Amino acid sequence: MSTARSHPNTAPAGPDPGPVIVNLPVLRRGMRVFLFYSCAVLLTGVVSLMFADLLWRTGWSTSRTLLLVLFIILFLLVSIGCMHGIFGFLLRVFGDRARITAFADYQRQPIADTSTAIIVPIYNEDVPRVYEGIRATYESLRATSQLERFDFFVLSDSTDPDKWIEEERRWLELVRDLGALGRIHYRRRLNNEGKKSGNVRDFLNAWGRRYRYFICFDADSLMQGGTIVRLVQMMEANPTVGLIQTVPALVNAESLFGRIQQFANRLYAPVFIAGLNYWTLSTGNYWGHNAIIRTEPFMQFCDLPHLPGRKPFGGQILSHDFVEAALMLKENWRVWFAYDLEGSYEEGPQGLIESAQRDRRWCQGNLQHALVLFARGLRNGSRIHLTLGIFGYLSSPLWLAFMLTFCWIRWSKVMSDLSDITVQSYWLGGLNPTAHAFLIFSICMAALFLPKILAIVELALDKERRRAFGGLLKVTASAVVETLFSTLHAPLQMLWHTEFVITILLGMGVNWGAQNRGADGTTWRYALRCHRWHMLIALVWGTLVVRLDPGVFWWFSPVLAGMLLAVPLSVLTNRSTLGRRAGDLGLFVTPEETHPPEEIALLRERLWKLQAEGALNPRPANSGIADAVLDPYLNAIHVSLLREKRLNPVYAEQMNQLNRPPAEMQTLAEKLLAQGPAALPASDKMRLLADPPTMSWLHRQVWMRPNQTLAVWWQMAIRRYAR
Amino acid sequence: MNPTLGWTELPGKLAGRPLEEWNAAYAKVESYFNALRIRNKVLLGQLVALVIERALRRAPANPQRAASELAAEEMDHVVTEWFAEVLHEPPTNRDQMLSTRGRLALLLADMPGKWQDQFLRPGPWPDEFVRAMRDAYLRAGPDFQLSQMAPRPLHLGPITTLSSIRKVRYSKMIGIWILFAALLIALFVLTHR
């Protein structure tokens, strides 16, 4: 497999013969899809017949029909996953020419006349992390000597006044540090209509036509400069490609949970994604970040329509990325996974609860795709992506229904007091029913775990990767522990996802409350609040199953254990001390930890430095408005950026709508000075912050008025500037 | 000291105001220059003294106004007038843009780092400093190339039918349900004869 580090960062010097397009034999995409899904369906068919045979042996019933239907759906999903693992393994071992990185000699492709925007849409994010990620990417890009082809845009949608001002402050610090004024831009929208996709649309409407390509980052994204340059080269060499999605590696995890997820991502994802690329080829997907997009077709075809009907399905499309890829494909632009291109990174959640919170957001978006699924003109590949996305969440309630139906069947048998009179199996005649059931169970387990085993085998065949992961023995031990952990985690996910699906279908929200984190992760109290229902369900369910049939209880024990142990599992795996201890033992080690790329090392070093300086400590409430009013420089930056917005007629109109009449604004400003920011709701603070004349006026007034005419809060704030 | 300023006309008073009042005025002006990141103590002392001296001159003519108010006003005048000279822009009472632009220019020209000694100093100033100040301009982004993305109509297929159900009249819906129930009853009757 090619890696970013093994390639030079720029095109080699010398006469440029132009790109060499590799003419592959006909790829027969349809044949690949047919073969791939035939294997999955065949496996499902065989195992489903065995399962039907088992059910038939004890006498058919309606509940058994339901159980069989659920089994078929769920096993099909498992076998699709299994096929991704098998096909991916074979491709990685024997080689794969059908990948975007192999189509053209793209590294010789000049990019001198290209322009690319790297956009970072943010919404009330961890501001230092966002800017340090940009710094690391910027410096890496500068090292490629291609920096002048790229502009960075921080596109803020933040609604928190303190975050807004902190974003401006750190933006200026960054551009001054890097000498990047005019290359790293900051703009904040006045309203966050359309959320992230609306934010991107707003950027494209203002500046999109200046750039041939844009690369979308998430707040926690990081990319190597060389990787970014290669993406542009790939786009230049493949003019029919509209979007190339990289496969970001999870990095920078510190908690045990984060490190387990990171390890699993780095070990298993290459095999799975190679398998995914086998059947998707040019009908790949978009995951919303760390992807390069051809601006013109995106602007022309990928603006999202509003869906008919009311929430949760109607209205704005929440998970925009899948749909944008589908719309791009619908217009015959190609979408590829650059799955073997390294140097693309992101960060993952550090705890079970944070992971579930993220899933909640994704769940609603993915379920909403059900409305788009049958849209006319979509490519079948897109329909498969959308379906798999929907079932990513829908499978949880189906698993729960499967287990409950099984319990129901056992319960009705016990209650009916009938004895088990089994008949001979149709085609597994030699097996008694218990052995028959165990065989099916073993096949299910094999289908679930085979991709993991294949990923380890594939690693064992690659000396360099094996070393980067810390050796085969430690990888195997880590994979075993990871499997045990995911066995306990899966039932929790099942309950959470079921809750999400039900609440979304009923049009309700899930109340999480504020994230309650101690110095080292989730607190016991918060975990108990989040998991109390999981534990209660485990207790009730476990008791019923034990009373029903102690033999069945042991089959259910891993599922019940995960739910029952939810609180300690959640708290302990969120601890960075345990994460570090696991690292000391050589567990869950990833290549980015053993050989950190420069960008990641720089990012971590900078964040440590900021931490040591206390710059990451939470700032006091209303520090943003204090800075924006009092600090002569921040006030000037803030007002200048606001005035800049007036150059855009759309913003000018929005600002006029947003601002209250001058007299009302004056009253608000006077109230702010006389009573301090606590007297104003956040919306009023945002209105004041969005009005340039008022912000200039406030700065002057707060410094010119006698102290005793100002609120005590302001007097204290001014005192910060005294020596 | 210049006796015409009337600084010491009464014990414990300066320009007709208690010394504590001037102390507070001094602290406020000093705080503002601190906020402008004037780190050099000698320069800082000179700048504060310059402002306080101007306030002291105005004080006898404005007996009803507090010393800190006069000092802050003088500080604003001194700074804005200096911005007007350096940036070659006449001060305007219309808005505060000159002050805003001046402060931004100070930051972008790196006055706190490179040019502390030039701040509020009468001209001529070094060319590099003047150029840096006059060229300083903040942009949220490059020039706009405005366009308007618009979603293309997307026919949702069978979903369109489902989503249009809410448009069906209630009477019609009830009718459909009655028909459905009748069909079930008919099936039941037919299969139980």
XYZ file of C-alpha atoms in Angstrom, chain A residues 153 171-172 176 181 185-186 201 204-207 209-211 298-301 303-305 307-309 327 330 370-371 374-376 631-633 635-637 639-641 643-644 647-649 696 699-700 702-707 721-723, chain B residues 28 30-32 34-41 44 66 68-69 72-73 75-76 95-97 99-100 103-104 106-108 110-112 137-159 163 166:
116
model
C -11.368 29.828 5.530
C -7.562 33.907 14.288
C -5.553 37.116 14.404
C 0.226 37.053 12.772
C -2.882 37.597 6.605
C -9.566 34.086 6.483
C -12.253 34.261 9.126
C -23.337 27.169 0.750
C -19.610 29.089 -1.973
C -22.037 31.906 -2.741
C -19.491 34.505 -1.645
C -16.195 33.037 -2.805
C -16.221 30.849 -7.990
C -12.688 31.869 -7.067
C -11.698 28.274 -6.387
C -21.011 21.003 -6.493
C -22.449 24.509 -6.745
C -24.503 23.568 -9.756
C -25.980 20.271 -8.591
C -27.513 22.386 -3.190
C -29.858 20.440 -0.974
C -33.579 20.622 -1.479
C -37.791 17.669 2.066
C -41.577 17.787 2.148
C -43.428 17.324 5.405
C -26.551 14.333 -6.269
C -26.772 11.643 -10.329
C -35.354 7.184 3.843
C -37.166 10.040 2.075
C -36.363 6.439 -3.912
C -35.662 9.796 -5.539
C -35.724 9.598 -9.321
C -9.474 45.541 24.471
C -8.566 48.270 21.967
C -7.186 45.792 19.457
C -12.527 45.822 19.475
C -10.861 47.140 16.328
C -10.618 43.667 14.777
C -15.608 46.127 14.293
C -13.486 45.897 11.146
C -14.709 42.385 10.424
C -17.893 46.403 8.590
C -16.304 44.059 6.097
C -19.563 44.716 1.548
C -21.580 41.584 0.912
C -25.110 42.670 0.002
C -17.149 51.308 18.681
C -15.358 50.852 23.593
C -15.123 54.609 23.840
C -16.328 52.210 28.829
C -12.930 53.888 28.853
C -14.168 57.474 28.992
C -16.920 57.315 31.562
C -16.029 57.726 35.223
C -15.750 54.317 36.852
C -5.465 46.086 32.616
C -3.906 47.822 35.609
C -0.361 46.872 36.487
C -7.439 54.800 34.076
C -2.373 53.983 32.437
C -4.746 51.029 32.130
C -5.708 52.077 28.619
C -1.495 48.950 29.143
C -4.380 47.629 27.081
C -2.541 48.999 24.033
C 0.420 46.846 25.203
C 2.811 49.702 25.961
C 5.258 47.616 27.948
C 8.111 50.070 28.418
C 7.663 51.726 31.789
C 4.277 54.495 29.569
C -14.376 64.651 37.282
C -10.855 60.923 35.324
C -13.485 62.032 32.817
C -10.105 59.977 29.467
C -11.420 62.586 27.066
C -6.574 60.502 26.075
C -9.131 59.957 23.344
C -18.308 57.707 13.589
C -15.451 56.070 15.374
C -13.837 54.563 12.320
C -10.023 55.300 16.080
C -10.920 51.753 15.039
C -5.976 50.711 16.623
C -6.114 48.001 14.003
C -1.192 49.723 15.449
C -1.698 46.012 15.910
C -1.049 44.973 12.322
C 3.170 45.596 15.346
C 3.450 48.781 17.339
C 3.595 46.861 20.652
C -6.182 46.669 6.507
C -8.179 43.697 7.619
C -10.145 41.559 5.211
C -12.569 38.820 6.107
C -11.720 37.150 2.835
C -10.668 37.825 -0.750
C -12.914 39.806 -3.115
C -16.372 38.363 -3.383
C -17.451 36.594 -6.523
C -21.074 36.458 -5.619
C -23.289 33.733 -6.967
C -26.439 32.045 -5.827
C -26.614 28.316 -5.356
C -30.095 26.968 -5.822
C -31.363 23.454 -5.203
C -32.526 21.570 -8.252
C -35.919 19.963 -8.008
C -35.646 16.405 -6.751
C -38.508 14.067 -7.484
C -38.738 11.819 -4.458
C -40.610 9.063 -6.274
C -43.114 7.092 -4.207
C -42.227 9.198 -1.168
C -45.705 13.038 1.842
C -51.409 15.202 4.688
